[in-house]
Coordinates of C-alpha atoms and ligand atoms in Angstrom, one line a residue:
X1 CA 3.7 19.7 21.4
X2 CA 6.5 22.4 20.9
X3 CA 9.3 19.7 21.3
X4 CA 7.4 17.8 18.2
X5 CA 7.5 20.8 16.4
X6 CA 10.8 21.4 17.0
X7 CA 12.3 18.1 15.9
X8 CA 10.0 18.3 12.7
X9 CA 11.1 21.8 11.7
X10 CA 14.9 20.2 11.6
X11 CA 14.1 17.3 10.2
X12 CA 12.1 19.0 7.4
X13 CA 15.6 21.1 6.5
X14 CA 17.6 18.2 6.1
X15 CA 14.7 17.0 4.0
X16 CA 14.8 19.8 1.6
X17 CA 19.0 19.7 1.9
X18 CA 18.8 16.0 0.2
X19 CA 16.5 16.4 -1.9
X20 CA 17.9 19.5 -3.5
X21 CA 21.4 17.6 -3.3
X22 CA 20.9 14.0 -4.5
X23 CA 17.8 14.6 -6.4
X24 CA 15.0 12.6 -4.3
X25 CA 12.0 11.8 -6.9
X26 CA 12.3 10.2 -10.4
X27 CA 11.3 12.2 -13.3
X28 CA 8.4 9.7 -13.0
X29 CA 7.3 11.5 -9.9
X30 CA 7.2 14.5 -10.5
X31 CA 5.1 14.1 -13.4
X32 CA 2.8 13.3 -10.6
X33 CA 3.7 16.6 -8.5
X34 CA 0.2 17.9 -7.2
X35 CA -0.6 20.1 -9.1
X36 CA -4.2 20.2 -8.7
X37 CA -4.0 20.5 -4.8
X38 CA -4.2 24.2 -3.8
X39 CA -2.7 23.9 -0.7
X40 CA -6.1 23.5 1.5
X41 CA -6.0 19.8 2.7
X42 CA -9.9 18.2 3.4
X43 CA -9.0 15.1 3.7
X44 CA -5.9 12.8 4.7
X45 CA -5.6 9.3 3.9
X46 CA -2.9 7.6 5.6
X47 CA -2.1 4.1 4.8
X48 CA 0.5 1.7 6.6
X49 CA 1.7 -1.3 5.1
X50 CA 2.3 -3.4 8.8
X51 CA 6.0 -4.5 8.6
X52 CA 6.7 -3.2 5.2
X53 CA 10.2 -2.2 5.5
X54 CA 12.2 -0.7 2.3
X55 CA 13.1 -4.0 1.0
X56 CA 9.5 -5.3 0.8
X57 CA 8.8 -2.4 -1.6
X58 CA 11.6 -3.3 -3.6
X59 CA 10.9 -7.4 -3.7
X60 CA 7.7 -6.2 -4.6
X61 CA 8.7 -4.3 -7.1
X62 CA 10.7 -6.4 -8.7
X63 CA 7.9 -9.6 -8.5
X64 CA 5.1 -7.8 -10.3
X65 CA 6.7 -5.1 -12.3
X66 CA 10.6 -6.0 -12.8
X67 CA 14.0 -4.4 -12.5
X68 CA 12.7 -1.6 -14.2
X69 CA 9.4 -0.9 -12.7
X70 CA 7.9 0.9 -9.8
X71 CA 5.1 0.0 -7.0
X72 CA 2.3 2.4 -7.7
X73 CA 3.7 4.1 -3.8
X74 CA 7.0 4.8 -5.4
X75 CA 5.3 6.8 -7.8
X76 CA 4.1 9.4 -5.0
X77 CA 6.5 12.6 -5.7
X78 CA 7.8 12.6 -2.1
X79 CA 10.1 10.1 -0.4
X80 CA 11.8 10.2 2.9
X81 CA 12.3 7.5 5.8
X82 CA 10.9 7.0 8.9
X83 CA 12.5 6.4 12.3
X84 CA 10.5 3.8 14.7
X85 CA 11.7 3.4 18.1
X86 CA 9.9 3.0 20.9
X87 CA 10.6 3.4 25.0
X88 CA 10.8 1.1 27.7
X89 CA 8.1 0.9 30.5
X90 CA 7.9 4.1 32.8
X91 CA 10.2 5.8 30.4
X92 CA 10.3 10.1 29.2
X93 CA 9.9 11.1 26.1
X94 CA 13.0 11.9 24.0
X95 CA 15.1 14.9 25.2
X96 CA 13.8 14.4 29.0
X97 CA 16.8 12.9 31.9
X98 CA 14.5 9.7 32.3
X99 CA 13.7 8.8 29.0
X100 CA 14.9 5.1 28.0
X101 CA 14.5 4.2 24.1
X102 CA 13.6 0.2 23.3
X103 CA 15.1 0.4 19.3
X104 CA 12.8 -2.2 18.3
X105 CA 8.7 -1.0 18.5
X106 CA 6.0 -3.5 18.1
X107 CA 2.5 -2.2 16.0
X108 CA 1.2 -1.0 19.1
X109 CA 4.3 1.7 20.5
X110 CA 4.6 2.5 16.6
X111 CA 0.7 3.4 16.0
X112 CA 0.6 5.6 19.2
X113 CA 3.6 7.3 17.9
X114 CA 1.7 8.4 15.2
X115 CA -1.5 8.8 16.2
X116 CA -0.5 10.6 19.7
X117 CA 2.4 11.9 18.9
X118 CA 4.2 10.0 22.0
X119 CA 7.0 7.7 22.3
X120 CA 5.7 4.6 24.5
X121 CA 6.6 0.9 25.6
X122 CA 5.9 -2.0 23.1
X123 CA 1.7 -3.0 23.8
X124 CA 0.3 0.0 24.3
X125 CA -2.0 2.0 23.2
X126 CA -3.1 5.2 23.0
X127 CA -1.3 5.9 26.3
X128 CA 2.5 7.6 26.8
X129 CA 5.2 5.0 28.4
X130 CA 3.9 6.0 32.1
X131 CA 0.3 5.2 31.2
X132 CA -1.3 8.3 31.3
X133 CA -3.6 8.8 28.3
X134 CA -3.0 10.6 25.0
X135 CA -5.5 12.0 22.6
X136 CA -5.1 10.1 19.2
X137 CA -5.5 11.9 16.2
X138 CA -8.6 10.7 14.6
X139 CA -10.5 11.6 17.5
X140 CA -9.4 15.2 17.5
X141 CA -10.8 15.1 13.4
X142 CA -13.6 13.5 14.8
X143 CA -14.0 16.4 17.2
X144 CA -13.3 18.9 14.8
X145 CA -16.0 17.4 12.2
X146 CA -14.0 15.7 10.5
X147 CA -15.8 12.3 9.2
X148 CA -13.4 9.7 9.8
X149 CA -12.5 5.7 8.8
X150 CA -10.2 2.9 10.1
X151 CA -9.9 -0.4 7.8
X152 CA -7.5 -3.3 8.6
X153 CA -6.6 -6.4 7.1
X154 CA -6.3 -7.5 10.8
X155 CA -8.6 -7.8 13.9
X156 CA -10.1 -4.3 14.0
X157 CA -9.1 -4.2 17.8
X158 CA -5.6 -5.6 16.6
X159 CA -2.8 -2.9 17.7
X160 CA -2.9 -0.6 14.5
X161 CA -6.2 0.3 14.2
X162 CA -6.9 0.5 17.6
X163 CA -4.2 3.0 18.3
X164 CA -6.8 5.5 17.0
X165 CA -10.0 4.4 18.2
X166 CA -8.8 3.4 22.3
X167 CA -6.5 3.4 25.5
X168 CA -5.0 0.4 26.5
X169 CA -2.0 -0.6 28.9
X170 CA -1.8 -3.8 27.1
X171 CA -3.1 -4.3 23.4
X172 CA -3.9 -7.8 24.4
X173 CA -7.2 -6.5 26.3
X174 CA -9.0 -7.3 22.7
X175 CA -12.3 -8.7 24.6
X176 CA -14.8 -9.9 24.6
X177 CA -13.6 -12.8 26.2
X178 CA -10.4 -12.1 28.4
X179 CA -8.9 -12.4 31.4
X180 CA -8.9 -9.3 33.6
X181 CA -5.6 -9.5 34.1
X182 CA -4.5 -9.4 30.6
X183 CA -5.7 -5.7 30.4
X184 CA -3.7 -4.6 33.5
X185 CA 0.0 -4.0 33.8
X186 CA 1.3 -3.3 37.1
X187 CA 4.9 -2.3 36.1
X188 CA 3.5 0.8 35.0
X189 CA 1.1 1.6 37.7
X190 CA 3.5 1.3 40.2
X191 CA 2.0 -1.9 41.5
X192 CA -1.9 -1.2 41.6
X193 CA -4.2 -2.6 39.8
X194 CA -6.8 -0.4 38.1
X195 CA -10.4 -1.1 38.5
X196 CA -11.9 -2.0 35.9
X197 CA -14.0 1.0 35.3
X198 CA -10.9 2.8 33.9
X199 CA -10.9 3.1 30.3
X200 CA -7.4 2.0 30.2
X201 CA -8.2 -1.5 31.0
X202 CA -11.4 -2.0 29.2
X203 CA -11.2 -4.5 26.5
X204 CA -10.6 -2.6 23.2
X205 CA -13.6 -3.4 21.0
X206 CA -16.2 -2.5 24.2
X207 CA -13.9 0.7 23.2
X208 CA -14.7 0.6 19.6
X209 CA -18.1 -0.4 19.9
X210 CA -19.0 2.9 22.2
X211 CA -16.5 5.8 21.2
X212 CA -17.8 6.7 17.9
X213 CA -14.4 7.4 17.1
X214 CA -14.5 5.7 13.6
X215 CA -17.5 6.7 11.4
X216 CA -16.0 3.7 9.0
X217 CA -14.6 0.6 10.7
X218 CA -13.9 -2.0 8.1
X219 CA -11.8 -5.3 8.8
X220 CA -11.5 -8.9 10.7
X221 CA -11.9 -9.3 13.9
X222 CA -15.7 -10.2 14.6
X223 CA -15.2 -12.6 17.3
X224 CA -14.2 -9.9 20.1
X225 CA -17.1 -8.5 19.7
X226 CA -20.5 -9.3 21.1
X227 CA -24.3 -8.9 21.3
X228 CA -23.8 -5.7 23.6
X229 CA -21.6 -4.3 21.4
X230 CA -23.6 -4.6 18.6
X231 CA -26.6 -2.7 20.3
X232 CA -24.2 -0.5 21.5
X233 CA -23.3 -0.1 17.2
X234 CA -26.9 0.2 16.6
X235 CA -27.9 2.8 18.7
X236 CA -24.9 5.4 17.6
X237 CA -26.7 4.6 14.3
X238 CA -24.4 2.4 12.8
X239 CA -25.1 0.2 9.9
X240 CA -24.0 -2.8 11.0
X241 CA -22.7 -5.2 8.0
X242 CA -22.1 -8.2 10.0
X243 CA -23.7 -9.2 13.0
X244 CA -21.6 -9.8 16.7
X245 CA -24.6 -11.3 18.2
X246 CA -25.3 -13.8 15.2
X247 CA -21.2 -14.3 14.5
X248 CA -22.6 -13.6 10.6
X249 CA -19.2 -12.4 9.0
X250 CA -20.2 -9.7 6.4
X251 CA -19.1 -10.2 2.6
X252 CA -17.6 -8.2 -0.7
X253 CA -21.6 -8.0 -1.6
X254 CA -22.7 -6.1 1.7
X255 CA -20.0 -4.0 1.5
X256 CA -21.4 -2.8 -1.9
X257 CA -24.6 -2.7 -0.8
X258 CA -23.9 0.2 2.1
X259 CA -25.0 3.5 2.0
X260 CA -24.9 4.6 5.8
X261 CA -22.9 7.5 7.1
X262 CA -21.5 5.2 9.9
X263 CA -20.9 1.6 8.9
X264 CA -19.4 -1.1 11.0
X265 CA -18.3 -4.2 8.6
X266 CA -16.0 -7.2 9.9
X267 CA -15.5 -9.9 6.7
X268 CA -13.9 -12.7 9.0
X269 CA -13.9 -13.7 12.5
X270 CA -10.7 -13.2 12.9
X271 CA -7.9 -11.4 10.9
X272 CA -9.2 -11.7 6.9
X273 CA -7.6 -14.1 4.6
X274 CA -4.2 -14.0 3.2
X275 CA -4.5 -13.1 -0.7
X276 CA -2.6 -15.8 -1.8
X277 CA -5.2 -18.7 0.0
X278 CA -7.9 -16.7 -2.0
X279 CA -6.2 -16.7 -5.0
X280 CA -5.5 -20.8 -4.6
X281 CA -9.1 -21.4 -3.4
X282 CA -11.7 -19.0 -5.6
X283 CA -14.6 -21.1 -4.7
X284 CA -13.9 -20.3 -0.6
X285 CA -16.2 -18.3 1.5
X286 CA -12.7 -16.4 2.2
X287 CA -12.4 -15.5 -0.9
X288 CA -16.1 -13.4 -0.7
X289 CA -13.8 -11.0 1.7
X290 CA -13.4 -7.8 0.0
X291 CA -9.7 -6.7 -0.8
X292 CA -8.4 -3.6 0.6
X293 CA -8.2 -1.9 -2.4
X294 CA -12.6 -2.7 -2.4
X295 CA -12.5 -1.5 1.1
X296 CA -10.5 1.4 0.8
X297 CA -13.0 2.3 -2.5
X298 CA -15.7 2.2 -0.2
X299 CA -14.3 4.1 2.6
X300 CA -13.9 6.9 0.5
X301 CA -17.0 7.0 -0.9
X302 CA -18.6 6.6 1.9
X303 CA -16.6 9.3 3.9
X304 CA -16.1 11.6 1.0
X305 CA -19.8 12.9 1.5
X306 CA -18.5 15.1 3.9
X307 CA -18.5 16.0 7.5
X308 CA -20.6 18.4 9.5
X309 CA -18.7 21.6 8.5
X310 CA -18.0 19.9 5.5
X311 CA -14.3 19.7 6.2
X312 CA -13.9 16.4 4.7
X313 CA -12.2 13.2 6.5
X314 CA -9.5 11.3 7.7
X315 CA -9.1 7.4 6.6
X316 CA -6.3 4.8 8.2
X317 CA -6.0 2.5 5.8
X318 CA -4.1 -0.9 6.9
X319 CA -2.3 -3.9 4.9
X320 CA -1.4 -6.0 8.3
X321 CA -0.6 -9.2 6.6
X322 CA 2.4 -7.9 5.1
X323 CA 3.7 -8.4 9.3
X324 CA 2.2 -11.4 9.7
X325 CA 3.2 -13.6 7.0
X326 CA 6.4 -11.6 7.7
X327 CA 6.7 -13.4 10.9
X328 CA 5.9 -16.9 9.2
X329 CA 8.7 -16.0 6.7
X330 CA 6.3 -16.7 4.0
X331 CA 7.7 -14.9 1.6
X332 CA 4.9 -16.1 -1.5
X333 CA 2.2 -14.7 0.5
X334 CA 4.1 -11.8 1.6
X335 CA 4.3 -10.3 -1.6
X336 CA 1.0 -10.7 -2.8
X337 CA -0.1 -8.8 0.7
X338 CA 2.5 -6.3 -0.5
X339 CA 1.0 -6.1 -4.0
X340 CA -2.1 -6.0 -2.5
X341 CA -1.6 -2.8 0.1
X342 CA -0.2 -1.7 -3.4
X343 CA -3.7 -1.5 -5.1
X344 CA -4.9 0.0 -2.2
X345 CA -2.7 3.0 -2.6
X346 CA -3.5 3.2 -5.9
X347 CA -7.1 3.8 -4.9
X348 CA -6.1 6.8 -2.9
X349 CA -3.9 8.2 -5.3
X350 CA -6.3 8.2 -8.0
X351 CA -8.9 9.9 -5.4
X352 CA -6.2 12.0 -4.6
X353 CA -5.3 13.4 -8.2
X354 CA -9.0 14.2 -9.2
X355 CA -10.0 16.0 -5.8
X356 CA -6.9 18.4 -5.1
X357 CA -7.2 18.8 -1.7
X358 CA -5.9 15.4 -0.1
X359 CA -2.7 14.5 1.5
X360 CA -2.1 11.1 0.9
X361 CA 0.7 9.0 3.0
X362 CA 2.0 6.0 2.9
X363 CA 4.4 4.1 5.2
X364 CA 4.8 1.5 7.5
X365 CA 4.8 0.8 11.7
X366 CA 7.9 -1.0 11.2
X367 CA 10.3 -3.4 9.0
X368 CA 9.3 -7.4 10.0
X369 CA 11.8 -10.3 10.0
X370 CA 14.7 -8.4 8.2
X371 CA 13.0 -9.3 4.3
X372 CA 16.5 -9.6 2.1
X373 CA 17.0 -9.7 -1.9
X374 CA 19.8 -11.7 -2.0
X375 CA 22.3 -12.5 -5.3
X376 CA 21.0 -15.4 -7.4
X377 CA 22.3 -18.7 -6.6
X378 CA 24.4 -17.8 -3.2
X379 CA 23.6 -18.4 0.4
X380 CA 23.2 -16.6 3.9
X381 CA 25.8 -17.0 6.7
X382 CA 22.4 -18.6 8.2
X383 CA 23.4 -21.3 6.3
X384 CA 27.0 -21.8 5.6
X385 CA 28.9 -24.7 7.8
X386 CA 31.1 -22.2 9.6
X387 CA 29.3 -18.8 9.8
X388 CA 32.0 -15.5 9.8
X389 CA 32.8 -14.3 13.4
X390 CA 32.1 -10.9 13.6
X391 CA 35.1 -9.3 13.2
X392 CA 37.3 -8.2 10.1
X393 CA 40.3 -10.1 10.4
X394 CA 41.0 -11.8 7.3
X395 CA 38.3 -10.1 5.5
X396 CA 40.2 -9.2 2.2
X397 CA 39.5 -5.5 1.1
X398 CA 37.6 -5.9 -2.1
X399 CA 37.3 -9.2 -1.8
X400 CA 33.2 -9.7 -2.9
X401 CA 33.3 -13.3 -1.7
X402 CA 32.2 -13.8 2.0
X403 CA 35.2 -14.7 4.5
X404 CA 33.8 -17.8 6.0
X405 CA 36.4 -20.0 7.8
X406 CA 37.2 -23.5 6.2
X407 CA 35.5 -23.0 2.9
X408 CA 32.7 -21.2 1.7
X409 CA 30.1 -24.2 1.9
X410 CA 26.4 -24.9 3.1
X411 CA 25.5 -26.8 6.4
X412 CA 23.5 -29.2 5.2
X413 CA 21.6 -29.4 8.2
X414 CA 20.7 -26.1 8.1
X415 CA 19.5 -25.4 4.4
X416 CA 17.4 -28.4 3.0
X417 CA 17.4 -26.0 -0.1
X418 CA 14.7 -23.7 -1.9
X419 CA 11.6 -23.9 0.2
X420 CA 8.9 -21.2 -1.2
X421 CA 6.0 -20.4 1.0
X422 CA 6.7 -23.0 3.8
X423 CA 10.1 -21.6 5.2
X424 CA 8.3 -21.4 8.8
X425 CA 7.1 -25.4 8.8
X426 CA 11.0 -26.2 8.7
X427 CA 13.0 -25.1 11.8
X428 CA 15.9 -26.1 10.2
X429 CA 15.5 -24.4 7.0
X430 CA 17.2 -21.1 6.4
X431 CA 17.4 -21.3 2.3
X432 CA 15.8 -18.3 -0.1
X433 CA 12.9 -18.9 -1.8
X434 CA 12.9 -17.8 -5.0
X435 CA 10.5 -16.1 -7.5
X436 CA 10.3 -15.4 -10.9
X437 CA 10.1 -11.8 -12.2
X438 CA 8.6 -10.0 -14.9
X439 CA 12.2 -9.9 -16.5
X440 CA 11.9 -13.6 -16.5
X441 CA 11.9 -15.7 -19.6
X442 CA 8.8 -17.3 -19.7
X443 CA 8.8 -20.7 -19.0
X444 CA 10.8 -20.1 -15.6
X445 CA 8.9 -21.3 -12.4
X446 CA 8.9 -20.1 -8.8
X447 CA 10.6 -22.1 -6.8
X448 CA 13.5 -23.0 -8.9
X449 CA 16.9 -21.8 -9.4
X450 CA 16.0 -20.5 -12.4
X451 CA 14.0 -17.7 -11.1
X452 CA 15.7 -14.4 -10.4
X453 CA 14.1 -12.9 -7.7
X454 CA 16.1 -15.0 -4.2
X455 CA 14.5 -14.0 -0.5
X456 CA 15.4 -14.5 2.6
X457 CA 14.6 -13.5 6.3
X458 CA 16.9 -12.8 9.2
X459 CA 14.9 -13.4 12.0
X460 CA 10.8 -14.1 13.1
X461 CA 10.5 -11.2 14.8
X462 CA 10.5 -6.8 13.7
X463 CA 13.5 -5.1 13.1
X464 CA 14.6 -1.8 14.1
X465 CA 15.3 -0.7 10.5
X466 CA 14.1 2.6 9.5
X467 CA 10.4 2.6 7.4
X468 CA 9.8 4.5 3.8
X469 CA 7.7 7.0 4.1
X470 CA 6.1 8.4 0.0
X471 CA 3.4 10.5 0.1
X472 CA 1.4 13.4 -2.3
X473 CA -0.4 16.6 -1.7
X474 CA 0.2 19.2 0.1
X475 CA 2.1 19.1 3.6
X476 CA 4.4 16.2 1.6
X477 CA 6.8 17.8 1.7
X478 CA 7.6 17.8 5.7
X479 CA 7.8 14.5 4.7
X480 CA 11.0 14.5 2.9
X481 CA 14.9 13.2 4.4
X482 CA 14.5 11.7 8.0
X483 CA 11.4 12.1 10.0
X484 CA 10.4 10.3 13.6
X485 CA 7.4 8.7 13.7
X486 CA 6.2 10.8 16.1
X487 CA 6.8 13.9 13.5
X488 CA 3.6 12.1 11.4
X489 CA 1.2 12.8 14.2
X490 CA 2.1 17.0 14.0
X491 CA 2.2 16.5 10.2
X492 CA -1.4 14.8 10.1
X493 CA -2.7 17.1 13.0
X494 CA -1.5 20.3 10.8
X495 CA -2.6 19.3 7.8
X496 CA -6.0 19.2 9.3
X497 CA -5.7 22.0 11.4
X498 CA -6.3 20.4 14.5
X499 CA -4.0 22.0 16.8
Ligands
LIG501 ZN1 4.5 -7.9 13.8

């Protein structure tokens, strides 16, 4: 790990250059500053906002709280960004003659990064870009006593999570239904197929369900597991909330109800409801799924009994559908996943301030779908008649209007106008939608021209635009300037003392 700690001791210098020279924090912050922590770190909570780049915080920010307000993760005393590229297939690892970056990670390359410390290809897991396995770092806290959690939004055995909790060529091998092939990848074992005793092609939850690795497990995702897997649960001594063999999705109410030291508890079948559908349908069985803010709550209760040597814990804490309505370019349900993974922080802050010895962290894998605040009332090139080329002839210095050849006009093909929460169901719609804002006169709807808040997306897909990074406690200040995401696995493994 010496070339991790390398690159972190540099990047921690140019942390402390910018911060000393353009004043990162608000006076906001470091009212917060830790002074309760003592320096000895028990417990990190680390939570990722999936596809939360820097301009989802600040369209959140401006939704719920206005020009002038802050998301409850801005209010952490340290700031800094986060690079997030990954490798290409059979690639090195930065600094070595055969290594070959891919600038744009999916969840899977991005949470190996962090939780092994290695740069790999986009759908794996838990192994480097040449397949060879890589310990994660929740199973070296889980070695070292440590009582550890993993809650998602998603699938459980979707890519974040299980970058701590398995080892997988390709993060498709979900199971329990699959085909073999889906778990191999022959490009990077030079051709072979493995058999499928190796770990490395076993389907992720038979993974879950056997490790141990995750004393918590908390999500979606029921439906990849099965009736094995459940007495596989059982006999580590798991209190199993809801039941693989029965498909019985557990609710807000069993989560209150458990007490057990190790607790396995899937709300949905697949990945849990987007806030938004709960909020329009409050009579839904969906909307029985516990928030994350409830699950992150009980997470730390439940953890925050201690571990064998009573060194505390480790939770990963994920809001995935920030990503996934992302990709839908749904921008109304976006934000409220955004304010959501908000009130989750919030939860760990507050845990944070009272017990003085946590390191709390919050970032993201990646940005999703290139999220924009654009001015009121204008347009994107995606939807002008004649886009700009890209070059800057007859761009006019100073000139704030956009250089678009024969006018500056929509294509009316290609923008059927405002379109909030259904951008995705209209291929041919590339408008904002629009949303009003705290600073709002009352009176103005979503939706309208009125409202002040306009969003667009680029694309469908991630971006490769660097991630925030805000965290408290001790250590957080590593976390300051430019770090790699790599860099967080050495900053998490540290501040434990696992290495
Ligand atoms: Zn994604």
């Amino acid at each position: 790990m010496k070339r991790t700690v390398a690159a972190l001791a540099s990047a921690c210098a140019v942390g402390a250059i910018i911060a000393t020279s353009v004043g990162v924090g608000t006076a906001e912050s470091a009212s917060a500053a830790p002074a309760a922590n003592d320096g000895r770190i028990k417990n990190v909570i680390y939570l990722l906002g999936d596809g939360m780049g820097r301009t989802h915080v600040t369209a959140g920010r401006e939704r719920f709280y206005g020009a002038n307000g802050r998301m409850v993760m801005e209010t952490l005393p340290s700031h800094g960004f986060v690079s997030t590229y990954a490798a290409e297939k059979n690639s090195g690892q930065p600094g070595q003659p055969d290594f070959v970056p891919n600038y744009v990670t999916d969840s899977a390359s991005a949470a190996t990064a962090w939780a092994s410390g290695v740069k790999t290809y986009n759908a794996a897991l838990g192994v480097d870009a040449k397949g060879e396995m890589t310990p994660t770092v929740m199973e070296m806290a889980k070695k070292a006593g440590y009582r550890t959690g993993n809650v998602s939004t998603a699938e459980i055995t979707d890519a974040t999570p299980a970058g701590q909790m398995s080892h997988a060529l390709a993060r498709g091998c979900q199971g329990p239904v699959y085909s073999a092939k889906s778990c191999q990848d022959t490009k990077v074992t030079g051709g072979a197929e493995l058999p499928t005793s190796d770990l490395r092609v076993t389907p992720i939850a038979k993974q879950i369900a056997r490790n141990g690795t995750a004393d918590v497990i908390l999500g979606g995702g029921l439906s990849r597991f099965d009736n094995e897997d459940e007495k596989a649960l059982r006999d580590q001594g798991y209190e199993v909330l809801s039941s693989p063999a029965s498909q019985t999705v557990a609710t807000e109410d069993d989560l209150a109800k458990a007490e057990g030291g190790k607790v396995f508890g899937l709300f949905n079948k697949g990945n849990l409801t987007v806030e938004k559908s709960k909020q329009d349908n409050p009579a839904s069985a969906e909307a029985k799924e516990p928030t994350l803010a409830e699950m992150t709550t009980k997470s730390i209760d439940l953890l925050g009994k201690g571990g064998e040597k009573g060194n505390g814990f480790y939770l990963q804490v994920e809001g995935a559908l920030i990503d996934k309505r992302s990709h839908a370019n749904d921008a109304a349900q976006t934000l409220e996943e955004i304010k959501a993974f908000d009130d989750a922080v919030a939860v760990a802050l507050d845990f944070a301030k009272k017990d003085g010895h946590t390191l709390v962290i919050v970032t993201a894998d990646h940005e999703c779908a290139g999220f924009n605040v654009i001015e009121k009332g204008s347009f994107t090139n995606a939807e002008a008649a004649n886009p700009p080329v890209n070059v800057d002839g007859g761009n006019t210095a100073n000139n704030s209007t956009p250089s678009r050849p024969s006018g500056n006009t929509k294509d009316a093909s290609r923008s059927t106008g405002i379109v909030n929460g259904a951008g995705a169901a209209d291929p041919h719609n590339f408008a904002p939608a629009t949303f009003r804002t705290a600073d709002d006169p009352a009176g103005v709807r979503d939706g309208t021209k009125e409202a002040s808040l306009w969003l667009t997306y680029l694309s469908g897909n991630h971006t490769g635009a660097d991630v925030p990074v805000y965290s408290y406690g001790a250590g957080s200040e590593k976390l300051q300037g430019t770090v790699d995401n790599t860099d967080l696995f050495g900053i998490v493994a540290d501040a434990l003392r696992l290495r």
